[in-house]
Structures are given as structure tokens and as C-alpha cells.
């Protein structure tokens, strides 16, 4: 771990390799697990505002989940997440013609319907950020469903922090990312 501004960063985001391999995993991170994607407070308003434009890209089961639970849920810990369909798939999951799980929010963005890509937690994955009162912890989340992404990342020699560059800049800013690059370059 090392400190970078008001963040404590796991060395794994520099040392581990990762490139999503959707053809292998079929987007399993959006349909496996027992919780929705973390959503920041500011993103809750965005989800409410964009829902009418995202809805046409969603499956009926996802629409039903949002209509029943809301565009986001509040956990017992007071944190926010995307709602789930029957405790499994993210409500915003859609599938392409190959059966790969995709994000309806991101698809609406790609089609020019909205200017917001998706929750930053999804954009950052496999990096997870946990905010504390004095700092934010920036960690690599190892999940066996992403083993193919680790293999592809190693093959292509792409470290985690480079794979999620745009998301890290979105979350922490360009200056923070440039400092991270300097630290990574100093470790070679």
C-alpha cells in the first residue's frame, strides 16, 4: 500500500494485469454476486433523471425491478446500490445476441441518448474504492469470474491501473492519475 493524496492505494493495481474478456466471461460481474453495483450519492439523482432514456434499452425484468425498488436502493449500512432482479442480475443488465451481459445505461450512452457512461464503480471495476472519513482506499478486487481477464491482461501486459485509466481519472482527476503513473514507472 502507498499513499497518494487522500488515497491509500493497493500495489496490486500496479502489479496485477487485467483486460476484460467479455467473450470468455459473458459479463458475469453484472449478473453474479449478492449485491448491486455501488452508487455514489450524486449518482442517485443521475439515475433518477436518466431512467426514462435508459428504460427502452432494459429488459422487462429490469424495468419491473426498478419500478418496484426504485432506480437505486439504500442498503442497511446507508449506502446506495443498483437494484437487483430476484437477488441476482443488476436491474440495468441487458444481453446482446451472443448472450453477453451488457449495461443498458452504457448502451444508452453509446447510442447518444445520455451523456453519463454508468456508475463510476462499474467503470472502475476491478478497482474498488472505499471511502473513509480521512481517506479513500483504492483496492484491486480479485474475483475468480475474472480469471480470463487476468490471463488476457498478462498476455497483453496491461496493468490494472492502465486498464481503468479513464475511470480513475473520472474518480480522482488527471493530476492524481499522473502521480500514480510516476509511482508505477518508479517501480519498474
Tab-separated table of C-alpha atoms in Angstrom:
chain	number	residue	atom	x	y	z
A	1	UNK	CA	0.000	0.000	0.000
A	2	UNK	CA	1.096	3.546	-0.624
A	3	UNK	CA	-0.427	6.972	-0.058
A	4	UNK	CA	-1.334	9.197	-2.968
A	5	UNK	CA	-3.021	12.426	-1.914
A	6	UNK	CA	-6.019	11.457	0.200
A	7	UNK	CA	-5.987	7.874	-1.053
A	8	UNK	CA	-4.325	4.712	0.175
A	9	UNK	CA	-3.626	2.606	-2.899
A	10	UNK	CA	-3.033	-1.140	-3.118
A	11	UNK	CA	0.118	-2.043	-5.033
A	12	UNK	CA	-1.945	-4.724	-6.770
A	13	UNK	CA	-3.403	-2.133	-9.146
A	14	UNK	CA	0.142	-1.623	-10.447
A	15	UNK	CA	1.419	-5.191	-10.108
A	16	UNK	CA	-1.574	-7.167	-11.436
A	17	UNK	CA	-2.625	-7.319	-15.083
A	18	UNK	CA	-6.220	-7.122	-16.297
A	19	UNK	CA	-8.196	-6.655	-19.527
A	20	UNK	CA	-11.896	-7.554	-19.566
A	21	UNK	CA	-12.516	-10.578	-21.739
A	22	UNK	CA	-16.251	-10.404	-22.415
A	23	UNK	CA	-16.120	-13.212	-24.938
A	24	UNK	CA	-14.973	-15.521	-22.124
A	25	UNK	CA	-16.905	-14.289	-19.074
A	26	UNK	CA	-20.048	-13.038	-20.853
A	27	UNK	CA	-20.306	-10.101	-18.394
A	28	UNK	CA	-20.654	-12.322	-15.332
A	29	UNK	CA	-19.765	-9.464	-12.950
A	30	UNK	CA	-23.118	-7.861	-13.768
A	31	UNK	CA	-25.153	-10.990	-13.094
A	32	UNK	CA	-23.258	-12.775	-10.304
A	33	UNK	CA	-22.921	-11.749	-6.700
A	34	UNK	CA	-25.326	-10.839	-3.965
A	35	UNK	CA	-25.398	-7.041	-4.167
A	36	UNK	CA	-25.956	-4.348	-6.732
A	37	UNK	CA	-23.229	-2.067	-8.018
A	38	UNK	CA	-22.199	0.631	-5.529
A	39	UNK	CA	-23.663	4.036	-6.413
A	40	UNK	CA	-22.390	7.373	-5.108
A	41	UNK	CA	-24.815	9.881	-3.574
A	42	UNK	CA	-24.531	12.261	-6.553
A	43	UNK	CA	-25.199	9.347	-8.902
A	44	UNK	CA	-28.566	8.591	-7.274
A	45	UNK	CA	-30.000	11.795	-8.762
A	46	UNK	CA	-28.446	10.992	-12.137
A	47	UNK	CA	-30.044	7.531	-12.140
A	48	UNK	CA	-33.445	9.071	-11.421
A	49	UNK	CA	-33.012	11.677	-14.160
A	50	UNK	CA	-31.767	9.324	-16.898
A	51	UNK	CA	-34.068	6.381	-16.206
A	52	UNK	CA	-36.686	7.367	-18.853
A	53	UNK	CA	-33.949	7.356	-21.527
A	54	UNK	CA	-32.339	4.130	-20.274
A	55	UNK	CA	-35.625	2.240	-19.883
A	56	UNK	CA	-36.007	1.440	-23.628
A	57	UNK	CA	-32.685	-0.437	-23.504
A	58	UNK	CA	-33.645	-2.538	-20.469
A	59	UNK	CA	-35.201	-5.994	-20.225
A	60	UNK	CA	-38.720	-6.198	-18.827
A	61	UNK	CA	-37.429	-7.933	-15.675
A	62	UNK	CA	-35.072	-5.000	-15.076
A	63	UNK	CA	-37.841	-2.465	-15.650
A	64	UNK	CA	-40.032	-4.378	-13.204
A	65	UNK	CA	-37.228	-4.372	-10.615
A	66	UNK	CA	-36.695	-0.608	-10.960
A	67	UNK	CA	-40.428	0.096	-10.869
A	68	UNK	CA	-40.706	-1.974	-7.651
A	69	UNK	CA	-37.464	-0.932	-5.903
A	70	UNK	CA	-36.528	2.423	-7.424
A	71	UNK	CA	-33.642	3.460	-9.668
A	72	UNK	CA	-31.297	2.679	-6.744
A	73	UNK	CA	-31.655	1.081	-3.324
A	74	UNK	CA	-30.323	2.052	0.088
A	75	UNK	CA	-28.575	-0.751	1.984
A	76	UNK	CA	-28.808	-1.436	5.718
A	77	UNK	CA	-25.463	0.398	6.043
A	78	UNK	CA	-26.943	3.504	4.397
A	79	UNK	CA	-25.019	3.009	1.163
A	80	UNK	CA	-26.543	3.068	-2.320
A	81	UNK	CA	-26.598	0.298	-4.941
A	82	UNK	CA	-28.278	-0.560	-8.191
A	83	UNK	CA	-31.373	-2.720	-7.670
A	84	UNK	CA	-31.245	-6.428	-8.471
A	85	UNK	CA	-33.588	-8.766	-10.317
A	86	UNK	CA	-34.523	-11.547	-7.878
A	87	UNK	CA	-31.326	-11.008	-5.871
A	88	UNK	CA	-29.037	-11.736	-8.837
A	89	UNK	CA	-28.721	-9.689	-12.070
A	90	UNK	CA	-28.298	-5.938	-11.904
A	91	UNK	CA	-31.588	-4.386	-12.974
A	92	UNK	CA	-29.751	-2.439	-15.684
A	93	UNK	CA	-28.356	-5.555	-17.390
A	94	UNK	CA	-29.284	-6.275	-20.980
A	95	UNK	CA	-27.994	-9.061	-23.216
A	96	UNK	CA	-26.591	-8.921	-26.723
A	97	UNK	CA	-27.367	-11.546	-29.373
A	98	UNK	CA	-24.459	-13.712	-28.095
A	99	UNK	CA	-25.850	-13.811	-24.560
A	100	UNK	CA	-23.270	-11.403	-23.161
A	101	UNK	CA	-24.454	-9.205	-20.308
A	102	UNK	CA	-24.108	-5.515	-21.111
A	103	UNK	CA	-25.122	-2.357	-19.291
A	104	UNK	CA	-28.308	-0.665	-20.520
A	105	UNK	CA	-27.034	2.630	-19.084
A	106	UNK	CA	-23.815	2.348	-21.070
A	107	UNK	CA	-25.747	1.330	-24.175
A	108	UNK	CA	-27.959	4.429	-23.855
A	109	UNK	CA	-24.736	6.441	-23.542
A	110	UNK	CA	-23.180	4.727	-26.577
A	111	UNK	CA	-26.341	5.469	-28.600
A	112	UNK	CA	-26.138	9.181	-27.674
A	113	UNK	CA	-29.282	9.160	-25.525
A	114	UNK	CA	-27.462	10.241	-22.340
A	115	UNK	CA	-24.072	11.783	-21.588
A	116	UNK	CA	-23.331	9.687	-18.465
A	117	UNK	CA	-21.468	6.403	-19.046
A	118	UNK	CA	-22.513	4.368	-15.971
A	119	UNK	CA	-21.889	4.333	-12.214
A	120	UNK	CA	-18.227	5.037	-11.525
A	121	UNK	CA	-17.956	1.806	-9.503
A	122	UNK	CA	-18.793	-0.174	-12.654
A	123	UNK	CA	-16.433	1.905	-14.775
A	124	UNK	CA	-13.627	1.319	-12.246
A	125	UNK	CA	-14.019	-2.446	-11.972
A	126	UNK	CA	-11.871	-4.427	-10.945
A	127	UNK	CA	-10.810	-1.482	-8.790
A	128	UNK	CA	-12.970	-0.902	-5.729
A	129	UNK	CA	-12.925	2.332	-3.736
A	130	UNK	CA	-13.990	2.506	-0.112
A	131	UNK	CA	-14.363	5.994	1.349
A	132	UNK	CA	-13.408	6.648	4.954
A	133	UNK	CA	-13.520	9.940	6.850
A	134	UNK	CA	-9.850	10.831	6.248
A	135	UNK	CA	-9.008	8.921	3.071
A	136	UNK	CA	-10.243	6.594	0.332
A	137	UNK	CA	-8.897	3.057	-0.023
A	138	UNK	CA	-8.219	2.057	-3.639
A	139	UNK	CA	-8.014	-1.724	-3.999
A	140	UNK	CA	-7.917	-4.404	-6.645
A	141	UNK	CA	-10.846	-6.822	-6.325
A	142	UNK	CA	-9.826	-10.363	-7.265
A	143	UNK	CA	-12.793	-12.483	-8.354
A	144	UNK	CA	-12.500	-15.904	-9.979
A	145	UNK	CA	-15.022	-14.986	-12.677
A	146	UNK	CA	-12.373	-12.552	-13.942
A	147	UNK	CA	-9.582	-15.137	-14.266
A	148	UNK	CA	-9.805	-14.853	-18.066
A	149	UNK	CA	-9.384	-11.075	-17.769
A	150	UNK	CA	-6.240	-11.603	-15.690
A	151	UNK	CA	-4.892	-14.026	-18.289
A	152	UNK	CA	-5.639	-11.617	-21.154
A	153	UNK	CA	-4.150	-8.700	-19.215
A	154	UNK	CA	-0.953	-10.671	-18.601
A	155	UNK	CA	-0.833	-11.686	-22.278
A	156	UNK	CA	-1.244	-8.063	-23.389
A	157	UNK	CA	0.888	-6.728	-20.492
A	158	UNK	CA	-1.755	-4.246	-19.325
A	159	UNK	CA	-1.686	-3.473	-15.601
A	160	UNK	CA	-4.985	-2.849	-13.819
A	161	UNK	CA	-4.359	0.893	-13.434
A	162	UNK	CA	-3.874	1.304	-17.196
A	163	UNK	CA	-6.962	-0.751	-17.996
A	164	UNK	CA	-9.120	1.539	-15.823
A	165	UNK	CA	-7.260	4.768	-16.637
A	166	UNK	CA	-10.312	6.765	-17.756
A	167	UNK	CA	-12.321	5.625	-14.746
A	168	UNK	CA	-9.513	6.533	-12.316
A	169	UNK	CA	-9.265	9.981	-13.926
A	170	UNK	CA	-13.046	10.329	-13.680
A	171	UNK	CA	-12.918	9.430	-9.979
A	172	UNK	CA	-9.718	11.148	-8.792
A	173	UNK	CA	-8.675	13.562	-11.548
A	174	UNK	CA	-5.887	13.806	-14.120
A	175	UNK	CA	-3.240	15.023	-11.631
A	176	UNK	CA	-3.869	12.076	-9.312
A	177	UNK	CA	-3.533	9.648	-12.225
A	178	UNK	CA	-0.291	11.263	-13.452
A	179	UNK	CA	1.144	10.831	-9.938
A	180	UNK	CA	0.051	7.186	-9.970
A	181	UNK	CA	1.861	6.697	-13.288
A	182	UNK	CA	5.039	8.202	-11.821
A	183	UNK	CA	4.867	5.791	-8.892
A	184	UNK	CA	4.264	2.859	-11.245
A	185	UNK	CA	7.152	3.899	-13.508
A	186	UNK	CA	9.445	4.156	-10.469
A	187	UNK	CA	8.682	0.533	-9.570
A	188	UNK	CA	9.883	-0.893	-12.880
